[in-house]
Coordinates of C-alpha atoms in Angstrom, one line a residue:
Chain A
X1 CA -33.4 -5.5 -8.2
X2 CA -30.4 -4.2 -5.6
X3 CA -31.4 -7.3 -3.0
X4 CA -30.7 -9.7 -6.8
X5 CA -27.5 -7.8 -7.7
X6 CA -26.1 -7.9 -3.9
X7 CA -27.0 -11.4 -4.2
X8 CA -25.5 -12.2 -7.4
X9 CA -22.3 -10.5 -5.8
X10 CA -21.9 -12.0 -2.7
X11 CA -22.4 -15.0 -3.8
X12 CA -19.3 -15.0 -6.3
X13 CA -17.2 -12.8 -3.7
X14 CA -18.5 -16.4 -1.1
X15 CA -17.4 -18.6 -3.5
X16 CA -14.2 -17.2 -4.7
X17 CA -12.8 -16.4 -1.2
X18 CA -13.6 -20.3 -0.8
X19 CA -11.3 -20.9 -3.6
X20 CA -8.4 -19.3 -2.4
X21 CA -7.9 -21.5 0.2
X22 CA -9.3 -24.8 -1.5
X23 CA -8.2 -24.9 -5.5
X24 CA -3.9 -26.1 -5.8
X25 CA -2.6 -24.0 -8.2
X26 CA -1.5 -20.8 -6.6
X27 CA -1.3 -18.4 -9.7
X28 CA -5.3 -19.6 -9.3
X29 CA -5.4 -19.0 -5.8
X30 CA -4.4 -15.5 -6.5
X31 CA -6.6 -14.7 -9.6
X32 CA -9.7 -16.3 -7.1
X33 CA -8.0 -13.7 -4.5
X34 CA -8.6 -10.5 -7.7
X35 CA -12.3 -11.5 -8.2
X36 CA -12.7 -11.5 -4.6
X37 CA -11.6 -8.2 -3.9
X38 CA -13.3 -7.2 -7.7
X39 CA -16.6 -8.5 -6.2
X40 CA -16.2 -6.7 -3.1
X41 CA -15.8 -3.5 -4.5
X42 CA -19.1 -3.8 -6.6
X43 CA -20.8 -4.3 -3.0
X44 CA -19.2 -1.0 -1.9
X45 CA -21.0 0.5 -4.8
X46 CA -24.2 -1.3 -3.9
X47 CA -23.3 0.9 -0.3
X48 CA -23.1 4.1 -2.2
X49 CA -19.0 4.2 -1.3
X50 CA -18.0 4.6 -4.4
X51 CA -15.0 6.4 -3.9
X52 CA -13.8 3.2 -1.2
X53 CA -14.6 0.8 -4.3
X54 CA -12.6 2.4 -7.2
X55 CA -9.6 2.8 -4.9
X56 CA -10.4 -1.0 -3.6
X57 CA -9.9 -1.6 -7.0
X58 CA -7.3 0.9 -8.1
X59 CA -4.6 -0.3 -5.1
X60 CA -5.4 -3.8 -4.3
X61 CA -6.5 -5.3 -7.8
X62 CA -4.5 -2.7 -9.9
X63 CA -1.0 -2.6 -8.3
X64 CA -1.3 -5.1 -5.3
X65 CA -2.4 -8.4 -6.5
X66 CA -0.2 -7.6 -9.8
X67 CA 3.0 -8.1 -8.0
X68 CA 1.5 -10.8 -6.0
X69 CA 0.8 -12.9 -9.2
X70 CA 4.1 -11.9 -10.1
X71 CA 5.9 -13.5 -7.5
X72 CA 3.5 -16.0 -7.3
X73 CA 4.2 -17.1 -10.8
X74 CA 7.3 -16.7 -10.5
X75 CA 7.9 -19.1 -7.4
X76 CA 8.4 -23.0 -7.7
X77 CA 6.3 -24.5 -5.2
X78 CA 6.2 -27.8 -4.3
X79 CA 2.9 -28.6 -3.3
X80 CA 3.5 -32.2 -2.3
X81 CA 6.0 -30.5 0.4
X82 CA 3.3 -28.2 2.1
X83 CA 1.1 -31.0 2.3
X84 CA 2.9 -33.0 4.7
X85 CA 1.4 -33.7 7.9
X86 CA -1.9 -32.1 7.0
X87 CA -3.7 -35.0 8.9
X88 CA -1.5 -34.1 11.9
X89 CA -2.0 -30.4 12.1
X90 CA -5.6 -30.9 11.4
X91 CA -6.9 -31.1 14.8
X92 CA -4.8 -27.9 16.0
X93 CA -5.8 -26.5 12.7
X94 CA -9.6 -27.0 13.3
X95 CA -9.6 -26.0 16.5
X96 CA -8.0 -22.7 16.2
X97 CA -10.8 -22.6 12.8
X98 CA -13.5 -23.4 15.3
X99 CA -12.5 -20.5 18.3
X100 CA -12.0 -18.1 15.2
X101 CA -15.3 -18.4 13.8
X102 CA -17.3 -18.4 17.5
X103 CA -15.7 -15.5 18.4
X104 CA -16.4 -13.7 15.1
X105 CA -19.9 -14.8 15.2
X106 CA -20.3 -13.7 18.5
X107 CA -19.0 -10.1 17.8
X108 CA -20.8 -9.4 14.8
X109 CA -23.6 -11.7 15.1
X110 CA -27.1 -10.6 15.6
X111 CA -27.1 -9.2 18.8
X112 CA -25.0 -6.1 17.9
X113 CA -25.3 -6.1 14.4
X114 CA -28.8 -7.1 13.8
X115 CA -31.0 -5.1 11.4
X116 CA -32.8 -3.7 14.5
X117 CA -29.5 -2.1 15.7
X118 CA -28.4 -0.8 12.6
X119 CA -31.5 0.2 9.7
X120 CA -30.8 0.7 6.0
X121 CA -29.1 3.8 5.5
X122 CA -31.2 6.6 3.5
X123 CA -29.9 6.8 -0.5
X124 CA -28.3 10.0 -0.9
X125 CA -29.3 12.3 -3.8
X126 CA -28.0 12.3 -7.1
X127 CA -25.5 15.2 -5.9
X128 CA -24.1 13.4 -2.9
X129 CA -20.5 13.1 -3.4
X130 CA -18.9 10.2 -1.1
X131 CA -15.5 11.6 -2.0
X132 CA -16.1 15.3 -0.1
X133 CA -17.7 13.9 2.6
X134 CA -14.6 11.4 3.2
X135 CA -12.0 14.4 2.6
X136 CA -14.2 16.3 5.4
X137 CA -13.9 13.7 7.7
X138 CA -11.0 12.2 7.2
X139 CA -8.9 15.8 7.4
X140 CA -10.9 17.3 10.4
X141 CA -12.1 14.5 12.1
X142 CA -9.5 11.9 12.2
X143 CA -6.7 14.3 11.3
X144 CA -4.5 12.3 13.8
X145 CA -5.2 8.8 12.8
X146 CA -4.7 9.7 9.1
X147 CA -1.3 11.3 9.6
X148 CA -0.2 9.0 12.1
X149 CA -0.7 6.2 9.4
X150 CA 0.8 8.0 6.9
X151 CA 4.2 8.3 9.0
X152 CA 3.8 4.6 9.6
X153 CA 3.8 4.0 5.7
X154 CA 6.5 6.5 5.4
X155 CA 8.5 4.5 8.1
X156 CA 8.0 1.2 6.2
X157 CA 8.7 2.6 2.8
X158 CA 12.2 3.9 4.1
X159 CA 12.4 0.7 5.7
X160 CA 12.2 -1.9 2.9
X161 CA 14.6 0.6 0.3
X162 CA 16.9 0.4 3.4
X163 CA 16.5 -3.3 4.0
X164 CA 16.8 -4.0 0.1
X165 CA 19.2 -1.3 -1.2
X166 CA 23.0 -2.9 -1.4
X167 CA 25.5 -1.4 -3.7
X168 CA 26.4 -4.1 -6.2
X169 CA 30.4 -3.9 -6.7
X170 CA 31.2 -6.0 -9.6
X171 CA 28.6 -5.0 -12.3
X172 CA 28.9 -3.0 -14.4
X173 CA 25.5 -0.3 -14.6
X174 CA 25.9 2.1 -16.6
X175 CA 24.4 5.6 -15.2
X176 CA 22.7 7.6 -17.8
X177 CA 22.9 10.6 -16.2
X178 CA 26.8 10.1 -16.2
X179 CA 27.0 8.9 -19.7
X180 CA 24.5 12.1 -20.8
X181 CA 27.5 14.6 -19.2
X182 CA 30.3 12.7 -20.6
X183 CA 32.5 15.2 -23.0
X184 CA 35.1 14.0 -25.7
X185 CA 37.6 15.6 -23.4
X186 CA 37.1 12.8 -20.5
X187 CA 37.7 10.3 -22.9
X188 CA 40.1 11.6 -25.4
X189 CA 43.5 12.9 -24.7
X190 CA 44.9 15.1 -28.1
X191 CA 48.8 14.9 -27.9
X192 CA 50.8 17.5 -29.2
X193 CA 54.6 16.3 -30.1
X194 CA 56.9 17.9 -33.0
X195 CA 57.5 15.6 -35.5
X196 CA 61.0 13.9 -35.5
X197 CA 63.1 13.3 -38.2
X198 CA 64.3 9.1 -38.4
X199 CA 67.6 9.3 -40.1
X200 CA 69.1 6.3 -39.1
X201 CA 66.1 3.8 -40.9
X202 CA 65.2 4.0 -44.6
X203 CA 61.7 6.4 -45.0
X204 CA 59.1 4.0 -44.1
X205 CA 57.1 2.1 -46.8
X206 CA 55.8 4.6 -48.9
Chain B
X1 CA -33.9 12.0 -29.9
X2 CA -33.6 10.0 -27.1
X3 CA -37.3 11.0 -25.6
X4 CA -38.4 10.1 -29.5
X5 CA -36.8 6.7 -28.7
X6 CA -38.3 6.3 -25.3
X7 CA -41.9 7.3 -26.5
X8 CA -41.6 4.6 -29.3
X9 CA -40.9 2.6 -27.0
X10 CA -43.4 2.6 -24.4
X11 CA -45.3 -0.2 -24.8
X12 CA -42.4 -1.6 -23.4
X13 CA -41.9 -2.2 -19.5
X14 CA -39.8 0.7 -17.9
X15 CA -36.6 -1.4 -16.7
X16 CA -36.6 -2.5 -20.2
X17 CA -36.4 0.7 -21.9
X18 CA -33.8 2.3 -19.9
X19 CA -31.7 -1.0 -20.2
X20 CA -32.3 -0.8 -24.4
X21 CA -31.4 2.8 -23.8
X22 CA -28.4 1.9 -22.1
X23 CA -27.5 -0.6 -24.8
X24 CA -28.0 2.3 -27.1
X25 CA -25.7 4.6 -26.2
X26 CA -23.4 1.7 -25.8
X27 CA -23.5 0.9 -29.4
X28 CA -23.4 4.3 -30.3
X29 CA -20.1 4.9 -28.7
X30 CA -18.7 1.2 -29.3
X31 CA -18.6 1.2 -33.3
X32 CA -17.4 4.2 -34.1
X33 CA -14.5 3.2 -31.5
X34 CA -14.1 0.1 -33.2
X35 CA -14.2 1.9 -36.4
X36 CA -11.5 4.3 -35.0
X37 CA -9.5 1.5 -33.6
X38 CA -9.4 -0.2 -37.2
X39 CA -8.8 3.2 -38.8
X40 CA -5.7 3.9 -36.2
X41 CA -4.0 0.9 -37.6
X42 CA -4.3 2.5 -41.4
X43 CA -3.1 5.5 -40.4
X44 CA -0.3 3.9 -38.4
X45 CA 1.0 1.9 -41.3
X46 CA 0.6 5.0 -43.4
X47 CA 2.1 7.5 -41.3
X48 CA 5.1 5.4 -40.3
X49 CA 5.3 4.7 -44.1
X50 CA 5.8 8.4 -44.9
X51 CA 8.3 8.7 -42.1
X52 CA 10.1 6.2 -43.6
X53 CA 9.9 7.3 -47.2
X54 CA 7.8 4.1 -48.3
X55 CA 3.7 4.3 -49.6
X56 CA 2.4 2.2 -47.1
X57 CA -0.7 -0.2 -47.7
X58 CA -1.8 1.1 -51.0
X59 CA -3.1 -2.3 -52.7
X60 CA -6.9 -3.0 -51.0
X61 CA -9.6 -0.4 -52.3
X62 CA -8.6 3.4 -53.1
X63 CA -5.2 4.6 -51.6
X64 CA -5.2 1.1 -49.0
X65 CA -8.9 2.2 -47.6
X66 CA -10.3 -0.9 -47.2
X67 CA -7.2 -2.3 -45.7
X68 CA -8.3 -2.6 -42.4
X69 CA -11.4 -4.3 -43.9
X70 CA -9.1 -7.2 -45.6
X71 CA -7.4 -7.4 -42.5
X72 CA -10.3 -8.4 -40.2
X73 CA -11.6 -10.5 -42.7
X74 CA -8.1 -12.4 -42.7
X75 CA -7.9 -12.1 -39.0
X76 CA -11.3 -14.0 -39.0
X77 CA -10.8 -16.5 -40.8
X78 CA -7.2 -17.7 -39.7
X79 CA -7.1 -20.8 -37.4
X80 CA -7.0 -20.0 -33.5
X81 CA -4.4 -22.2 -32.2
X82 CA -3.9 -23.3 -28.8
X83 CA -0.8 -24.5 -27.5
X84 CA -0.3 -27.7 -26.3
X85 CA 0.1 -27.6 -22.3
X86 CA -1.2 -24.7 -22.3
X87 CA -4.1 -24.2 -19.7
X88 CA -7.2 -23.5 -22.0
X89 CA -8.9 -21.2 -19.7
X90 CA -6.8 -18.8 -18.7
X91 CA -5.5 -18.8 -22.5
X92 CA -9.1 -17.4 -23.6
X93 CA -9.4 -15.5 -20.9
X94 CA -6.5 -13.6 -21.0
X95 CA -7.2 -11.6 -24.0
X96 CA -11.2 -11.0 -22.9
X97 CA -9.4 -9.8 -19.8
X98 CA -7.8 -6.7 -21.5
X99 CA -10.4 -6.0 -23.7
X100 CA -13.1 -5.7 -21.4
X101 CA -11.3 -3.4 -19.0
X102 CA -10.3 -1.2 -22.1
X103 CA -14.4 -0.9 -23.1
X104 CA -15.4 -0.3 -20.2
X105 CA -13.2 2.6 -19.5
X106 CA -15.0 4.8 -22.2
X107 CA -18.5 4.3 -20.1
X108 CA -17.1 7.7 -18.3
X109 CA -15.9 9.6 -20.9
X110 CA -17.7 12.7 -21.8
X111 CA -17.4 13.8 -25.3
X112 CA -19.3 16.9 -25.0
X113 CA -21.4 18.9 -22.3
X114 CA -23.2 16.3 -21.2
X115 CA -22.4 13.9 -23.8
X116 CA -21.7 10.9 -21.8
X117 CA -22.8 7.3 -20.9
X118 CA -22.2 7.5 -17.0
X119 CA -21.8 11.0 -15.6
X120 CA -20.5 9.8 -12.1
X121 CA -19.1 11.5 -9.5
X122 CA -15.5 10.0 -9.4
X123 CA -15.2 9.5 -13.0
X124 CA -11.4 10.0 -13.1
X125 CA -10.6 7.4 -10.8
X126 CA -12.9 4.9 -12.6
X127 CA -10.5 5.1 -15.3
X128 CA -7.5 5.2 -13.3
X129 CA -9.1 2.1 -12.0
X130 CA -10.3 0.1 -15.0
X131 CA -7.2 1.2 -17.1
X132 CA -5.4 -0.5 -14.4
X133 CA -7.2 -4.2 -14.7
X134 CA -6.1 -4.1 -18.0
X135 CA -2.5 -5.8 -17.2
X136 CA -4.0 -8.4 -16.0
X137 CA -5.2 -9.9 -19.3
X138 CA -1.4 -9.6 -20.7
X139 CA -0.1 -10.9 -17.2
X140 CA -2.7 -14.3 -17.2
X141 CA -1.9 -14.8 -21.2
X142 CA 1.9 -14.7 -20.4
X143 CA 1.8 -17.3 -17.9
X144 CA -1.3 -19.4 -19.6
X145 CA 0.8 -19.7 -23.1
X146 CA 3.1 -22.2 -21.5
X147 CA 6.4 -20.1 -23.4
X148 CA 9.3 -18.6 -21.7
X149 CA 9.3 -16.0 -23.8
X150 CA 5.8 -15.2 -23.2
X151 CA 6.2 -15.2 -19.8
X152 CA 8.8 -12.9 -19.9
X153 CA 7.2 -9.9 -21.8
X154 CA 4.1 -10.7 -19.2
X155 CA 6.9 -10.0 -16.6
X156 CA 8.3 -7.0 -18.0
X157 CA 5.2 -6.0 -18.6
X158 CA 3.5 -6.4 -15.0
X159 CA 6.5 -4.5 -13.5
X160 CA 6.4 -1.4 -16.5
X161 CA 2.7 -0.5 -16.0
X162 CA 2.6 -0.6 -11.9
X163 CA 5.6 1.3 -12.2
X164 CA 4.3 4.2 -14.8
X165 CA 0.5 3.5 -12.9
X166 CA 1.9 5.8 -9.9
X167 CA 3.4 8.8 -12.0
X168 CA 0.3 8.3 -14.1
X169 CA -2.0 8.7 -10.5
X170 CA 0.1 11.7 -9.4
X171 CA -0.6 13.8 -12.6
X172 CA -4.3 12.8 -12.2
X173 CA -4.2 14.0 -8.6
X174 CA -2.4 17.2 -10.0
X175 CA -5.4 17.6 -12.6
X176 CA -8.0 16.9 -9.8
X177 CA -6.5 19.4 -7.0
X178 CA -6.6 22.0 -10.4
X179 CA -9.8 21.5 -11.1
X180 CA -11.1 20.8 -7.9
X181 CA -13.5 18.3 -8.9
X182 CA -12.5 14.2 -10.0
X183 CA -15.5 14.3 -12.4
X184 CA -14.1 14.5 -16.0
X185 CA -17.1 17.1 -17.3
X186 CA -16.4 19.0 -14.4
X187 CA -12.8 19.5 -15.2
X188 CA -13.3 20.2 -18.7
X189 CA -15.3 23.1 -18.3
X190 CA -12.8 24.6 -15.1
X191 CA -10.5 25.3 -18.4
X192 CA -13.3 27.6 -19.7
X193 CA -12.4 31.0 -20.6
X194 CA -8.9 30.9 -23.2
X195 CA -6.5 29.1 -24.1
X196 CA -4.7 30.8 -21.3
X197 CA -6.7 28.7 -18.9
X198 CA -5.9 25.4 -20.7
X199 CA -4.1 22.7 -17.5
X200 CA -1.5 22.2 -19.4
X201 CA 0.2 25.5 -19.3
X202 CA -0.2 25.6 -14.9
X203 CA 0.6 21.7 -15.2
X204 CA 3.1 21.4 -17.8
X205 CA 5.8 19.0 -16.2
X206 CA 2.5 16.9 -15.2
X207 CA 1.1 17.1 -18.7
X208 CA 4.2 15.8 -20.5
X209 CA 4.5 12.9 -17.7
X210 CA 0.9 11.8 -18.4
X211 CA 1.7 11.9 -21.6
X212 CA 4.8 10.1 -21.5
X213 CA 3.3 7.8 -18.9
X214 CA 0.4 6.7 -21.4
X215 CA 2.8 5.9 -24.0
X216 CA 4.2 3.7 -21.3
X217 CA 0.8 2.0 -20.3
X218 CA -0.5 0.8 -23.5
X219 CA 3.0 -0.7 -23.9
X220 CA 4.1 1.3 -27.2
X221 CA 7.3 2.1 -28.4
X222 CA 9.2 3.8 -27.1
X223 CA 8.2 1.4 -24.4
X224 CA 7.1 -1.8 -26.0
X225 CA 9.8 -4.2 -24.1
X226 CA 6.6 -6.2 -23.4
X227 CA 6.5 -7.2 -27.3
X228 CA 10.2 -6.7 -27.7
X229 CA 10.6 -9.0 -30.8
X230 CA 14.3 -8.2 -30.9
X231 CA 14.7 -10.1 -27.5
X232 CA 11.7 -11.9 -26.6
X233 CA 9.9 -12.8 -30.1
X234 CA 6.8 -11.3 -29.2
X235 CA 6.5 -11.0 -25.5
X236 CA 3.0 -11.6 -24.4
X237 CA 1.0 -12.8 -27.8
X238 CA 3.8 -14.7 -28.8
X239 CA 1.4 -17.8 -28.9
X240 CA -1.5 -16.1 -29.7
X241 CA -3.4 -16.1 -33.1
X242 CA -6.4 -15.2 -35.2
X243 CA -9.1 -13.2 -33.6
X244 CA -7.0 -14.0 -29.8
X245 CA -4.2 -12.5 -31.6
X246 CA -5.8 -9.2 -33.1
X247 CA -8.2 -8.9 -29.4
X248 CA -5.1 -7.5 -27.9
X249 CA -4.5 -5.3 -30.7
X250 CA -8.4 -3.7 -30.5
X251 CA -7.6 -3.4 -26.6
X252 CA -4.2 -2.0 -27.4
X253 CA -5.5 0.8 -29.6
X254 CA -8.8 1.6 -28.0
X255 CA -6.0 2.5 -25.3
X256 CA -4.5 4.4 -27.5
X257 CA -7.6 6.7 -28.3
X258 CA -8.5 6.8 -24.7
X259 CA -5.2 7.9 -23.3
X260 CA -5.2 10.6 -26.6
X261 CA -8.9 11.9 -25.7
X262 CA -7.9 12.1 -21.4
X263 CA -4.9 14.2 -22.6
X264 CA -6.9 16.2 -24.2
X265 CA -9.4 16.4 -21.9
X266 CA -7.3 16.7 -19.1
X267 CA -5.0 19.5 -20.1
X268 CA -6.2 20.7 -23.5
X269 CA -9.8 22.0 -22.7
X270 CA -11.6 19.1 -24.0
X271 CA -14.3 20.2 -26.5
X272 CA -13.8 23.8 -25.9
X273 CA -12.9 26.1 -28.5
X274 CA -9.2 27.7 -28.8
X275 CA -10.7 30.6 -30.3
X276 CA -12.3 31.3 -27.0
X277 CA -11.8 34.8 -25.1
X278 CA -10.0 35.8 -28.2
X279 CA -12.8 36.4 -31.1
X280 CA -15.8 38.1 -30.3
X281 CA -18.5 36.1 -28.2
X282 CA -20.8 36.7 -31.7
X283 CA -18.8 34.5 -34.0
X284 CA -18.6 31.6 -31.9
X285 CA -22.3 31.5 -31.4
X286 CA -25.0 31.1 -33.9
X287 CA -24.6 30.8 -37.6
X288 CA -22.2 28.1 -39.5
X289 CA -19.1 29.8 -38.4
X290 CA -20.5 29.6 -34.9
X291 CA -20.8 25.7 -35.4
X292 CA -17.2 25.5 -36.7
X293 CA -15.0 27.8 -34.1
X294 CA -17.2 27.7 -31.1
X295 CA -17.0 24.8 -28.5
X296 CA -18.1 21.4 -29.5
X297 CA -16.9 17.8 -30.4
X298 CA -15.3 18.1 -33.2
X299 CA -12.2 20.2 -31.2
X300 CA -12.4 17.2 -28.5
X301 CA -12.3 14.7 -31.8
X302 CA -9.4 17.1 -33.8
X303 CA -6.8 17.0 -30.2
X304 CA -7.3 13.6 -29.7
X305 CA -6.4 13.1 -33.4
X306 CA -3.4 15.1 -33.0
X307 CA -2.6 13.0 -29.5
X308 CA -2.9 9.4 -31.6
X309 CA -0.8 11.4 -34.6
X310 CA 2.2 11.6 -31.5
X311 CA 1.8 7.9 -30.3
X312 CA 2.8 6.8 -34.2
X313 CA 5.5 9.9 -35.0
X314 CA 7.0 8.9 -31.4
X315 CA 6.8 5.3 -32.7
X316 CA 8.3 5.8 -35.7
X317 CA 11.1 8.5 -34.4
X318 CA 12.7 6.7 -31.1
X319 CA 14.4 3.4 -30.6
X320 CA 13.3 0.8 -27.6
X321 CA 14.4 1.9 -24.5
X322 CA 16.5 -0.7 -22.6
X323 CA 14.7 -2.1 -19.6
X324 CA 16.4 -1.1 -16.8
X325 CA 16.3 2.7 -18.3
X326 CA 12.4 2.4 -18.4
X327 CA 12.2 1.6 -14.5
X328 CA 14.9 4.9 -14.0
X329 CA 13.2 6.8 -15.9
X330 CA 10.0 5.9 -14.1
X331 CA 10.5 5.4 -10.8
X332 CA 13.8 8.2 -10.3
X333 CA 12.6 11.0 -12.7
X334 CA 8.5 10.8 -13.2
X335 CA 7.7 10.3 -9.3
X336 CA 10.2 12.6 -8.0
X337 CA 9.0 15.5 -10.8
X338 CA 5.1 15.0 -10.4
X339 CA 5.4 15.3 -6.8
X340 CA 7.2 18.5 -6.7
X341 CA 4.7 19.5 -9.0
X342 CA 1.9 18.6 -6.9
X343 CA 3.1 20.7 -4.5
X344 CA 3.8 23.7 -6.6
X345 CA 0.3 23.4 -7.9
X346 CA -1.1 23.5 -4.6
X347 CA 0.5 26.5 -3.2
X348 CA -0.6 27.9 -6.9
X349 CA -4.5 27.1 -6.0
X350 CA -4.2 28.1 -2.7
X351 CA -2.4 31.3 -3.0
X352 CA -4.9 32.3 -5.8
X353 CA -2.3 32.4 -8.5
X354 CA -3.7 33.9 -11.8
X355 CA -4.4 33.4 -14.6
X356 CA -5.6 30.1 -13.5
X357 CA -7.0 29.9 -10.0
X358 CA -7.7 33.0 -9.3

C-alpha cells in the first residue's frame, strides 16, 4: 500500500519536474513547480517527516511560489528571443548536463546510498512527534549552524530592504499616522479682528 | 456508533471498512458544513438588511428561509460561460483549487474532546498550510480569465494574502508557545480551568490580530479589494458564472466558518464551558442542566456563531480599505506587534506568570 502511494507520488513528481523545464508557457512551468513541491511534501509525509512536509507546503508553495507566479504572470517574456541560438549552445549544454548527471550518479549511487547501506527506518509509534524531535536536535546539537543561518537570513532581509528602499520625492503619499494626529488648529487659523466701519461707500447690498 | 457500523460491515475486507468509515466521517462533516455555508449567505443578507433598516430576503419560504435553496437551484441551472481566448483548463481548475484546500483544512478541526477526523500531531501547521493553498485558485482564476479586471484582482489578492499570512502565522506561534503543542485538541484542553485560563487574555493582541488577519485572508470587507466592485468590477471572478462562480463563494464562506471556529478554539477555549470554575462541579456534570452548562460541542458552535456574526457586522459597518493602507496595516502594524508580543509570551511562559502559565 505504502509502496503504491510512493510510486504514484514519485511518478507525478518526476513528470512535473520534467514539465517545469519543457513546457513553453512560463506560467505553466511555475504551476508545475508548485505541483512538484506539493508531491515531494507528500513523499516526505510518507517518510514520517510531517513537520518538514507541512513547512515545505507553507513556505514554498504558500508564499514563495505565489510571489514567483505573481512576477511570471506580469512578465512579458518573448520566447523567440530566448530560443535564439538553441542549436548553437546545445553541445555545451549537453556536455554540462552529462557531467552533472555522472557526478550525481557517482555520489548518490548504490555504492554509497544503496539499500544495504541504509535499511528502511523503523516506523515510529503514534505518540512520536516529529516536530519535537526536530526542535530538540535543532536547539542543542545544531544550535550554532541554526543561529548562523538565522543571522545570514536577517542580513539578507536588511540588504534587500536597503537596496530597494528609496524616498520618492514627487509623489503625494498620505501618511495615515500624520492624518490621524492632525488637530483643527494645525489646519485652520481663526483670526479675530474688530469690526470696521465703512463710511466712504454705501452700505453693501443689504 | 462507529463500532456498530464497523461490525455491520464486517463481511467486507478490512481496508475497505476503514475507507468506508473515513468516507462516512467526511460526509458527516461536509454535509452540515455545506448547509451552514448555505444558511450563512442567508444570515449575511438578513443581518446586513436589518443593520441597514431593511428586511432582507423574505419571499421564498417562511421568512425567506428557503432562499439559499432557491439560489442553489438557480446557480445550478444557469449556463457556465467560458470566455474566448481564456485558458479553459486553468479556468476550470481555479474554482476547484479554491474549494479543495478550503474543505481539506476541516480534516483536523476538533469539535469536542476526540471528535475529529484526523487527530494529527501538527494540525495547526496543517491548517496554516492548507489555507495558504487557497490563494492559488484565485491567482489561476484571475490569470486564466484573460481579462484585465480579473488579473488585477488576482494580483491584489496574492499580495494581500501573502502579507497577512505572516501576521497570522506569528499569532499562531504565540498560541503554540502558550499551549506547548501544535495539536488543536491539546491547545483547547490547555485552556481548561476557567474563563480566565482562555488564551484570549494572555494573548489579547494576537487574538485581535488573528481575527483581523482572518478577515483579510478570506477577502472579506473591509479588506475585499480583490473584488473591489467600485474599481475592478468584481475582481478575480468577474468572468465566472453559474456553478464555477458559486464554488468561489462556497470556499469563501467555508473559510469564514473555519476562521471563526479556529479563533474560538484557540483563544476562547473551544468546546470548554465558560461556567467552568465558577459554578460548582456538580452542576456541570450529569443531568440535563449539566449537558447544557458543561463543556460540549454546543459551546464551540455558539462561539463560532458569534465570530461569524462579527464577520457580517464588520462588513456592514466599515468602508473598504485603500490598497496601500492594507499593506501598511499588515506589514508595519501587525507584524511588529506580533513579534513584540511573541517575546512577551515567551517571557511569560519561561517566568511561569500566573494565572495562565504557573
